[in-house]
Amino acid sequence: MIRRIKILILIFCCINLAFAQQVDSLDFAKETNSLPSDRQSLKIKKLYVPAGLMLAGVAFGSKGLESLNSEIVEERNEHLLNFTSHLDDFLQFSPIVTAYALDAFGVKSKTDLGNRTAILLKGEVLTLGSVFVMKSLIHENRPDSSNSQSFPSGHTAQAFAAATFLSEEYKGRFPWMPYAAYGVASTVGVFRMVNNKHYISDVLFGAGLGILSMKVAYWTHQYKWNKKERHEQAYQQYIKNEKMIY
């Protein structure tokens, strides 16, 4: 019973990582009033969530018989032995599809198309490159013993990188967007465990790595594209704010 409670708590925490990501909400007012050309600055508090997830992934890395990794796999094999699903293969990309679909339907994002795409590409290169290097060096066996590419979870890293992208672009317009985006990403992480492809340590580290990679892409971006369009957006926002004041 105690073991099952531990597992339920861990899965609950994984699903609700979206709520932890709300440390950025303290900057909500600033972001909604910032210009589209503003370069995001690195703030230490924004490292808390990804760093915490990655450290948790390392801390839970033991594969001993009484470890959390082993307990989750044991419970999964006892209750969901024949379960398999490919939903996580598609969900990992859904936040990116959502971001561009919203823009296509006229719901403008925080960043213009050119800069947004450049940021996304940089974030993806950082995420996938980091995952590839770590998998190649660590050679961790998967729970189902299918190969030695378990740590970290690439699907989870991709999902959380994509969720960070969607959240950054639309949380100023839709305050609930981070909850939805990270909720989907957390679902991917849960499915990787339920499919017996990853341990909880792989998923937690992958989540932190994905968030951090996309954040770094935003922090380092120079916003060199579409300057004329961004200045026009800034001017229109200024006019709108003036009308609201008077």
PDB file of C-alpha atoms in Angstrom:
ATOM      1  CA  MET A   1       0.000   0.000   0.000  1.00  0.00           C
ATOM      2  CA  ILE A   2       2.777   2.457   0.927  1.00  0.00           C
ATOM      3  CA  ARG A   3       4.541   1.670  -2.324  1.00  0.00           C
ATOM      4  CA  ARG A   4       1.414   2.385  -4.368  1.00  0.00           C
ATOM      5  CA  ILE A   5       0.898   5.672  -2.547  1.00  0.00           C
ATOM      6  CA  LYS A   6       4.450   6.711  -3.448  1.00  0.00           C
ATOM      7  CA  ILE A   7       3.830   5.894  -7.084  1.00  0.00           C
ATOM      8  CA  LEU A   8       0.543   7.803  -7.183  1.00  0.00           C
ATOM      9  CA  ILE A   9       2.225  10.835  -5.603  1.00  0.00           C
ATOM     10  CA  LEU A  10       5.044  10.760  -8.151  1.00  0.00           C
ATOM     11  CA  ILE A  11       2.697  10.456 -11.105  1.00  0.00           C
ATOM     12  CA  PHE A  12       0.509  13.230  -9.695  1.00  0.00           C
ATOM     13  CA  CYS A  13       3.585  15.465  -9.394  1.00  0.00           C
ATOM     14  CA  CYS A  14       4.588  14.659 -12.949  1.00  0.00           C
ATOM     15  CA  ILE A  15       1.155  15.529 -14.325  1.00  0.00           C
ATOM     16  CA  ASN A  16       1.090  18.785 -12.379  1.00  0.00           C
ATOM     17  CA  LEU A  17       4.515  20.103 -13.354  1.00  0.00           C
ATOM     18  CA  ALA A  18       2.576  22.778 -15.146  1.00  0.00           C
ATOM     19  CA  PHE A  19       1.693  24.374 -11.837  1.00  0.00           C
ATOM     20  CA  ALA A  20       5.300  24.529 -10.723  1.00  0.00           C
ATOM     21  CA  GLN A  21       6.148  26.347 -13.920  1.00  0.00           C
ATOM     22  CA  GLN A  22       3.953  29.236 -12.754  1.00  0.00           C
ATOM     23  CA  VAL A  23       6.961  30.842 -11.036  1.00  0.00           C
ATOM     24  CA  ASP A  24       7.054  32.894 -14.225  1.00  0.00           C
ATOM     25  CA  SER A  25       3.611  34.325 -13.469  1.00  0.00           C
ATOM     26  CA  LEU A  26       5.210  36.980 -11.259  1.00  0.00           C
ATOM     27  CA  ASP A  27       6.462  38.540 -14.484  1.00  0.00           C
ATOM     28  CA  PHE A  28       3.049  38.356 -16.163  1.00  0.00           C
ATOM     29  CA  ALA A  29       2.274  42.071 -15.921  1.00  0.00           C
ATOM     30  CA  LYS A  30       5.702  43.004 -17.219  1.00  0.00           C
ATOM     31  CA  GLU A  31       5.489  40.630 -20.176  1.00  0.00           C
ATOM     32  CA  THR A  32       2.069  41.779 -21.288  1.00  0.00           C
ATOM     33  CA  ASN A  33       3.316  45.368 -21.395  1.00  0.00           C
ATOM     34  CA  SER A  34       6.711  44.628 -22.967  1.00  0.00           C
ATOM     35  CA  LEU A  35       7.568  45.338 -26.544  1.00  0.00           C
ATOM     36  CA  PRO A  36       7.796  42.441 -29.027  1.00  0.00           C
ATOM     37  CA  SER A  37      11.474  43.253 -29.562  1.00  0.00           C
ATOM     38  CA  ASP A  38      12.443  42.917 -25.918  1.00  0.00           C
ATOM     39  CA  ARG A  39      15.129  40.315 -25.326  1.00  0.00           C
ATOM     40  CA  GLN A  40      14.315  38.119 -22.346  1.00  0.00           C
ATOM     41  CA  SER A  41      16.760  38.369 -19.480  1.00  0.00           C
ATOM     42  CA  LEU A  42      18.058  35.448 -17.467  1.00  0.00           C
ATOM     43  CA  LYS A  43      16.610  35.362 -13.973  1.00  0.00           C
ATOM     44  CA  ILE A  44      17.857  32.875 -11.418  1.00  0.00           C
ATOM     45  CA  LYS A  45      14.352  32.011 -10.240  1.00  0.00           C
ATOM     46  CA  LYS A  46      13.529  30.751 -13.731  1.00  0.00           C
ATOM     47  CA  LEU A  47      16.173  28.059 -13.269  1.00  0.00           C
ATOM     48  CA  TYR A  48      14.496  26.607 -10.180  1.00  0.00           C
ATOM     49  CA  VAL A  49      12.020  24.337 -11.971  1.00  0.00           C
ATOM     50  CA  PRO A  50      14.281  22.846 -14.690  1.00  0.00           C
ATOM     51  CA  ALA A  51      17.211  22.490 -12.295  1.00  0.00           C
ATOM     52  CA  GLY A  52      14.979  20.880  -9.672  1.00  0.00           C
ATOM     53  CA  LEU A  53      13.600  18.382 -12.181  1.00  0.00           C
ATOM     54  CA  MET A  54      17.044  17.458 -13.456  1.00  0.00           C
ATOM     55  CA  LEU A  55      18.406  17.034  -9.927  1.00  0.00           C
ATOM     56  CA  ALA A  56      15.399  14.874  -9.044  1.00  0.00           C
ATOM     57  CA  GLY A  57      16.105  12.747 -12.108  1.00  0.00           C
ATOM     58  CA  VAL A  58      19.654  12.182 -10.921  1.00  0.00           C
ATOM     59  CA  ALA A  59      18.560  11.570  -7.313  1.00  0.00           C
ATOM     60  CA  PHE A  60      16.037   8.896  -8.347  1.00  0.00           C
ATOM     61  CA  GLY A  61      18.524   7.235 -10.692  1.00  0.00           C
ATOM     62  CA  SER A  62      19.087   4.123  -8.586  1.00  0.00           C
ATOM     63  CA  LYS A  63      17.859   0.819 -10.060  1.00  0.00           C
ATOM     64  CA  GLY A  64      18.026  -1.169  -6.797  1.00  0.00           C
ATOM     65  CA  LEU A  65      15.134  -3.435  -5.846  1.00  0.00           C
ATOM     66  CA  GLU A  66      13.737  -0.908  -3.351  1.00  0.00           C
ATOM     67  CA  SER A  67      14.356   2.179  -5.488  1.00  0.00           C
ATOM     68  CA  LEU A  68      11.490   4.327  -6.762  1.00  0.00           C
ATOM     69  CA  ASN A  69      12.467   3.505 -10.343  1.00  0.00           C
ATOM     70  CA  SER A  70      12.131  -0.211  -9.701  1.00  0.00           C
ATOM     71  CA  GLU A  71       8.941   0.146  -7.667  1.00  0.00           C
ATOM     72  CA  ILE A  72       7.171   2.058 -10.431  1.00  0.00           C
ATOM     73  CA  VAL A  73       8.224  -0.501 -13.037  1.00  0.00           C
ATOM     74  CA  GLU A  74       7.091  -3.334 -10.753  1.00  0.00           C
ATOM     75  CA  GLU A  75       3.672  -1.774 -10.217  1.00  0.00           C
ATOM     76  CA  ARG A  76       3.337  -1.070 -13.927  1.00  0.00           C
ATOM     77  CA  ASN A  77       4.135  -4.682 -14.819  1.00  0.00           C
ATOM     78  CA  GLU A  78       1.686  -5.947 -12.204  1.00  0.00           C
ATOM     79  CA  HIS A  79      -1.297  -3.877 -13.350  1.00  0.00           C
ATOM     80  CA  LEU A  80      -0.555  -2.809 -16.955  1.00  0.00           C
ATOM     81  CA  LEU A  81       1.679  -5.554 -18.288  1.00  0.00           C
ATOM     82  CA  ASN A  82       0.293  -5.601 -21.827  1.00  0.00           C
ATOM     83  CA  PHE A  83      -0.441  -1.892 -22.128  1.00  0.00           C
ATOM     84  CA  THR A  84       0.971  -0.079 -25.134  1.00  0.00           C
ATOM     85  CA  SER A  85       0.112   3.213 -26.810  1.00  0.00           C
ATOM     86  CA  HIS A  86       1.617   5.495 -29.440  1.00  0.00           C
ATOM     87  CA  LEU A  87      -0.205   8.581 -28.162  1.00  0.00           C
ATOM     88  CA  ASP A  88       3.020   9.978 -26.706  1.00  0.00           C
ATOM     89  CA  ASP A  89       4.655   9.854 -30.149  1.00  0.00           C
ATOM     90  CA  PHE A  90       2.181  12.484 -31.345  1.00  0.00           C
ATOM     91  CA  LEU A  91       1.507  14.469 -28.175  1.00  0.00           C
ATOM     92  CA  GLN A  92       5.164  15.473 -27.852  1.00  0.00           C
ATOM     93  CA  PHE A  93       4.806  17.772 -30.876  1.00  0.00           C
ATOM     94  CA  SER A  94       1.262  19.015 -30.225  1.00  0.00           C
ATOM     95  CA  PRO A  95       2.250  22.272 -28.422  1.00  0.00           C
ATOM     96  CA  ILE A  96       4.247  23.376 -31.477  1.00  0.00           C
ATOM     97  CA  VAL A  97       1.362  22.549 -33.800  1.00  0.00           C
ATOM     98  CA  THR A  98      -0.986  24.458 -31.496  1.00  0.00           C
ATOM     99  CA  ALA A  99       1.242  27.547 -31.476  1.00  0.00           C
ATOM    100  CA  TYR A 100       1.372  27.819 -35.262  1.00  0.00           C
ATOM    101  CA  ALA A 101      -2.294  26.870 -35.660  1.00  0.00           C
ATOM    102  CA  LEU A 102      -3.345  29.699 -33.338  1.00  0.00           C
ATOM    103  CA  ASP A 103      -1.226  32.118 -35.333  1.00  0.00           C
ATOM    104  CA  ALA A 104      -2.698  30.839 -38.610  1.00  0.00           C
ATOM    105  CA  PHE A 105      -6.182  31.536 -37.251  1.00  0.00           C
ATOM    106  CA  GLY A 106      -5.231  35.107 -36.387  1.00  0.00           C
ATOM    107  CA  VAL A 107      -4.430  34.707 -32.698  1.00  0.00           C
ATOM    108  CA  LYS A 108      -1.154  36.588 -32.547  1.00  0.00           C
ATOM    109  CA  SER A 109       1.680  35.291 -30.412  1.00  0.00           C
ATOM    110  CA  LYS A 110       4.181  37.318 -28.401  1.00  0.00           C
ATOM    111  CA  THR A 111       6.930  36.917 -31.009  1.00  0.00           C
ATOM    112  CA  ASP A 112       6.675  37.461 -34.768  1.00  0.00           C
ATOM    113  CA  LEU A 113       6.923  34.504 -37.158  1.00  0.00           C
ATOM    114  CA  GLY A 114      10.582  34.887 -38.148  1.00  0.00           C
ATOM    115  CA  ASN A 115      11.991  35.316 -34.647  1.00  0.00           C
ATOM    116  CA  ARG A 116       9.617  32.745 -33.199  1.00  0.00           C
ATOM    117  CA  THR A 117      10.732  30.131 -35.709  1.00  0.00           C
ATOM    118  CA  ALA A 118      14.404  30.925 -35.123  1.00  0.00           C
ATOM    119  CA  ILE A 119      13.920  30.518 -31.367  1.00  0.00           C
ATOM    120  CA  LEU A 120      12.099  27.223 -31.872  1.00  0.00           C
ATOM    121  CA  LEU A 121      14.849  25.834 -34.099  1.00  0.00           C
ATOM    122  CA  LYS A 122      17.557  26.802 -31.604  1.00  0.00           C
ATOM    123  CA  GLY A 123      15.599  25.265 -28.752  1.00  0.00           C
ATOM    124  CA  GLU A 124      15.054  22.055 -30.709  1.00  0.00           C
ATOM    125  CA  VAL A 125      18.743  21.771 -31.610  1.00  0.00           C
ATOM    126  CA  LEU A 126      19.717  22.257 -27.958  1.00  0.00           C
ATOM    127  CA  THR A 127      17.143  19.747 -26.732  1.00  0.00           C
ATOM    128  CA  LEU A 128      17.684  16.982 -29.260  1.00  0.00           C
ATOM    129  CA  GLY A 129      21.443  17.487 -29.355  1.00  0.00           C
ATOM    130  CA  SER A 130      21.719  17.227 -25.576  1.00  0.00           C
ATOM    131  CA  VAL A 131      19.509  14.123 -25.489  1.00  0.00           C
ATOM    132  CA  PHE A 132      21.530  12.441 -28.237  1.00  0.00           C
ATOM    133  CA  VAL A 133      24.882  13.132 -26.572  1.00  0.00           C
ATOM    134  CA  MET A 134      23.696  11.940 -23.164  1.00  0.00           C
ATOM    135  CA  LYS A 135      22.076   8.775 -24.501  1.00  0.00           C
ATOM    136  CA  SER A 136      25.258   7.985 -26.428  1.00  0.00           C
ATOM    137  CA  LEU A 137      27.477   8.454 -23.382  1.00  0.00           C
ATOM    138  CA  ILE A 138      25.339   6.954 -20.603  1.00  0.00           C
ATOM    139  CA  HIS A 139      23.930   3.790 -22.269  1.00  0.00           C
ATOM    140  CA  GLU A 140      21.181   3.212 -19.703  1.00  0.00           C
ATOM    141  CA  ASN A 141      19.026   0.120 -20.355  1.00  0.00           C
ATOM    142  CA  ARG A 142      15.309   0.698 -20.766  1.00  0.00           C
ATOM    143  CA  PRO A 143      12.865  -0.931 -18.324  1.00  0.00           C
ATOM    144  CA  ASP A 144      11.733  -3.301 -21.089  1.00  0.00           C
ATOM    145  CA  SER A 145      15.383  -4.040 -22.027  1.00  0.00           C
ATOM    146  CA  SER A 146      14.715  -3.153 -25.665  1.00  0.00           C
ATOM    147  CA  ASN A 147      17.906  -1.055 -25.923  1.00  0.00           C
ATOM    148  CA  SER A 148      20.325   1.092 -23.921  1.00  0.00           C
ATOM    149  CA  GLN A 149      18.847   4.493 -24.818  1.00  0.00           C
ATOM    150  CA  SER A 150      16.790   5.116 -21.688  1.00  0.00           C
ATOM    151  CA  PHE A 151      18.386   8.150 -20.014  1.00  0.00           C
ATOM    152  CA  PRO A 152      17.171  10.813 -20.481  1.00  0.00           C
ATOM    153  CA  SER A 153      13.697  10.520 -22.027  1.00  0.00           C
ATOM    154  CA  GLY A 154      13.813  12.134 -25.467  1.00  0.00           C
ATOM    155  CA  HIS A 155      10.038  12.163 -25.855  1.00  0.00           C
ATOM    156  CA  THR A 156       9.642  13.956 -22.524  1.00  0.00           C
ATOM    157  CA  ALA A 157      12.408  16.456 -23.285  1.00  0.00           C
ATOM    158  CA  GLN A 158      10.799  17.234 -26.642  1.00  0.00           C
ATOM    159  CA  ALA A 159       7.352  17.588 -25.078  1.00  0.00           C
ATOM    160  CA  PHE A 160       8.511  20.004 -22.369  1.00  0.00           C
ATOM    161  CA  ALA A 161      10.589  22.041 -24.806  1.00  0.00           C
ATOM    162  CA  ALA A 162       7.515  22.368 -27.017  1.00  0.00           C
ATOM    163  CA  ALA A 163       5.334  23.210 -24.010  1.00  0.00           C
ATOM    164  CA  THR A 164       7.765  25.934 -22.967  1.00  0.00           C
ATOM    165  CA  PHE A 165       7.622  27.381 -26.487  1.00  0.00           C
ATOM    166  CA  LEU A 166       3.810  27.451 -26.494  1.00  0.00           C
ATOM    167  CA  SER A 167       3.674  28.862 -22.978  1.00  0.00           C
ATOM    168  CA  GLU A 168       6.161  31.646 -23.688  1.00  0.00           C
ATOM    169  CA  GLU A 169       4.296  32.714 -26.817  1.00  0.00           C
ATOM    170  CA  TYR A 170       0.750  32.721 -25.467  1.00  0.00           C
ATOM    171  CA  LYS A 171       0.736  32.999 -21.663  1.00  0.00           C
ATOM    172  CA  GLY A 172       0.443  36.787 -21.923  1.00  0.00           C
ATOM    173  CA  ARG A 173      -2.765  36.423 -23.935  1.00  0.00           C
ATOM    174  CA  PHE A 174      -4.083  33.267 -22.250  1.00  0.00           C
ATOM    175  CA  PRO A 175      -3.020  32.927 -18.579  1.00  0.00           C
ATOM    176  CA  TRP A 176      -4.222  29.301 -18.588  1.00  0.00           C
ATOM    177  CA  MET A 177      -1.954  28.303 -21.484  1.00  0.00           C
ATOM    178  CA  PRO A 178       1.000  27.133 -19.316  1.00  0.00           C
ATOM    179  CA  TYR A 179      -1.340  24.777 -17.451  1.00  0.00           C
ATOM    180  CA  ALA A 180      -2.582  23.253 -20.702  1.00  0.00           C
ATOM    181  CA  ALA A 181       0.849  23.091 -22.360  1.00  0.00           C
ATOM    182  CA  TYR A 182       2.682  21.534 -19.419  1.00  0.00           C
ATOM    183  CA  GLY A 183      -0.274  19.278 -18.703  1.00  0.00           C
ATOM    184  CA  VAL A 184       0.106  17.762 -22.179  1.00  0.00           C
ATOM    185  CA  ALA A 185       3.866  17.466 -21.703  1.00  0.00           C
ATOM    186  CA  SER A 186       3.371  15.742 -18.333  1.00  0.00           C
ATOM    187  CA  THR A 187       0.997  13.298 -20.002  1.00  0.00           C
ATOM    188  CA  VAL A 188       3.766  12.376 -22.435  1.00  0.00           C
ATOM    189  CA  GLY A 189       6.088  11.668 -19.502  1.00  0.00           C
ATOM    190  CA  VAL A 190       3.494   9.462 -17.812  1.00  0.00           C
ATOM    191  CA  PHE A 191       2.888   7.526 -21.020  1.00  0.00           C
ATOM    192  CA  ARG A 192       6.636   6.897 -21.421  1.00  0.00           C
ATOM    193  CA  MET A 193       6.549   5.150 -18.035  1.00  0.00           C
ATOM    194  CA  VAL A 194       3.280   3.345 -18.656  1.00  0.00           C
ATOM    195  CA  ASN A 195       4.653   2.097 -21.984  1.00  0.00           C
ATOM    196  CA  ASN A 196       7.615   0.715 -19.994  1.00  0.00           C
ATOM    197  CA  LYS A 197      10.106   2.698 -22.063  1.00  0.00           C
ATOM    198  CA  HIS A 198      11.449   4.907 -19.272  1.00  0.00           C
ATOM    199  CA  TYR A 199      12.038   5.142 -15.545  1.00  0.00           C
ATOM    200  CA  ILE A 200      10.763   8.084 -13.511  1.00  0.00           C
ATOM    201  CA  SER A 201      14.351   9.392 -13.346  1.00  0.00           C
ATOM    202  CA  ASP A 202      14.557   9.494 -17.166  1.00  0.00           C
ATOM    203  CA  VAL A 203      11.287  11.408 -17.374  1.00  0.00           C
ATOM    204  CA  LEU A 204      12.109  13.968 -14.682  1.00  0.00           C
ATOM    205  CA  PHE A 205      15.541  14.736 -16.108  1.00  0.00           C
ATOM    206  CA  GLY A 206      14.126  14.935 -19.648  1.00  0.00           C
ATOM    207  CA  ALA A 207      11.434  17.382 -18.517  1.00  0.00           C
ATOM    208  CA  GLY A 208      13.978  19.693 -16.921  1.00  0.00           C
ATOM    209  CA  LEU A 209      16.295  19.437 -19.904  1.00  0.00           C
ATOM    210  CA  GLY A 210      13.518  20.346 -22.339  1.00  0.00           C
ATOM    211  CA  ILE A 211      12.415  23.382 -20.329  1.00  0.00           C
ATOM    212  CA  LEU A 212      15.973  24.617 -19.860  1.00  0.00           C
ATOM    213  CA  SER A 213      16.902  24.186 -23.535  1.00  0.00           C
ATOM    214  CA  MET A 214      13.975  26.239 -24.797  1.00  0.00           C
ATOM    215  CA  LYS A 215      14.480  28.882 -22.100  1.00  0.00           C
ATOM    216  CA  VAL A 216      18.118  29.226 -23.184  1.00  0.00           C
ATOM    217  CA  ALA A 217      16.944  29.722 -26.774  1.00  0.00           C
ATOM    218  CA  TYR A 218      14.759  32.641 -25.637  1.00  0.00           C
ATOM    219  CA  TRP A 219      17.406  34.127 -23.344  1.00  0.00           C
ATOM    220  CA  THR A 220      20.051  34.159 -26.080  1.00  0.00           C
ATOM    221  CA  HIS A 221      17.936  35.292 -29.037  1.00  0.00           C
ATOM    222  CA  GLN A 222      18.898  38.625 -30.608  1.00  0.00           C
ATOM    223  CA  TYR A 223      15.593  39.445 -32.414  1.00  0.00           C
ATOM    224  CA  LYS A 224      17.199  40.524 -35.681  1.00  0.00           C
ATOM    225  CA  TRP A 225      14.328  39.639 -38.017  1.00  0.00           C
ATOM    226  CA  ASN A 226      11.237  41.658 -38.990  1.00  0.00           C
ATOM    227  CA  LYS A 227      12.330  44.857 -37.261  1.00  0.00           C
ATOM    228  CA  LYS A 228       9.867  47.011 -39.209  1.00  0.00           C
ATOM    229  CA  GLU A 229       6.938  44.786 -38.268  1.00  0.00           C
ATOM    230  CA  ARG A 230       7.962  44.739 -34.605  1.00  0.00           C
ATOM    231  CA  HIS A 231       8.248  48.514 -34.450  1.00  0.00           C
ATOM    232  CA  GLU A 232       4.762  48.787 -35.951  1.00  0.00           C
ATOM    233  CA  GLN A 233       3.416  46.366 -33.349  1.00  0.00           C
ATOM    234  CA  ALA A 234       5.103  48.351 -30.597  1.00  0.00           C
ATOM    235  CA  TYR A 235       3.571  51.596 -31.902  1.00  0.00           C
ATOM    236  CA  GLN A 236       0.075  50.064 -32.088  1.00  0.00           C
ATOM    237  CA  GLN A 237       0.461  48.745 -28.524  1.00  0.00           C
ATOM    238  CA  TYR A 238       1.542  52.213 -27.386  1.00  0.00           C
ATOM    239  CA  ILE A 239      -1.551  53.796 -28.969  1.00  0.00           C
ATOM    240  CA  LYS A 240      -3.765  51.173 -27.358  1.00  0.00           C
ATOM    241  CA  ASN A 241      -2.247  51.788 -23.930  1.00  0.00           C
ATOM    242  CA  GLU A 242      -2.676  55.551 -24.316  1.00  0.00           C
ATOM    243  CA  LYS A 243      -6.359  55.134 -25.127  1.00  0.00           C
ATOM    244  CA  MET A 244      -6.838  52.917 -22.069  1.00  0.00           C
ATOM    245  CA  ILE A 245      -5.198  55.532 -19.833  1.00  0.00           C
ATOM    246  CA  TYR A 246      -7.237  58.466 -21.116  1.00  0.00           C
TER     247      TYR A 246
END
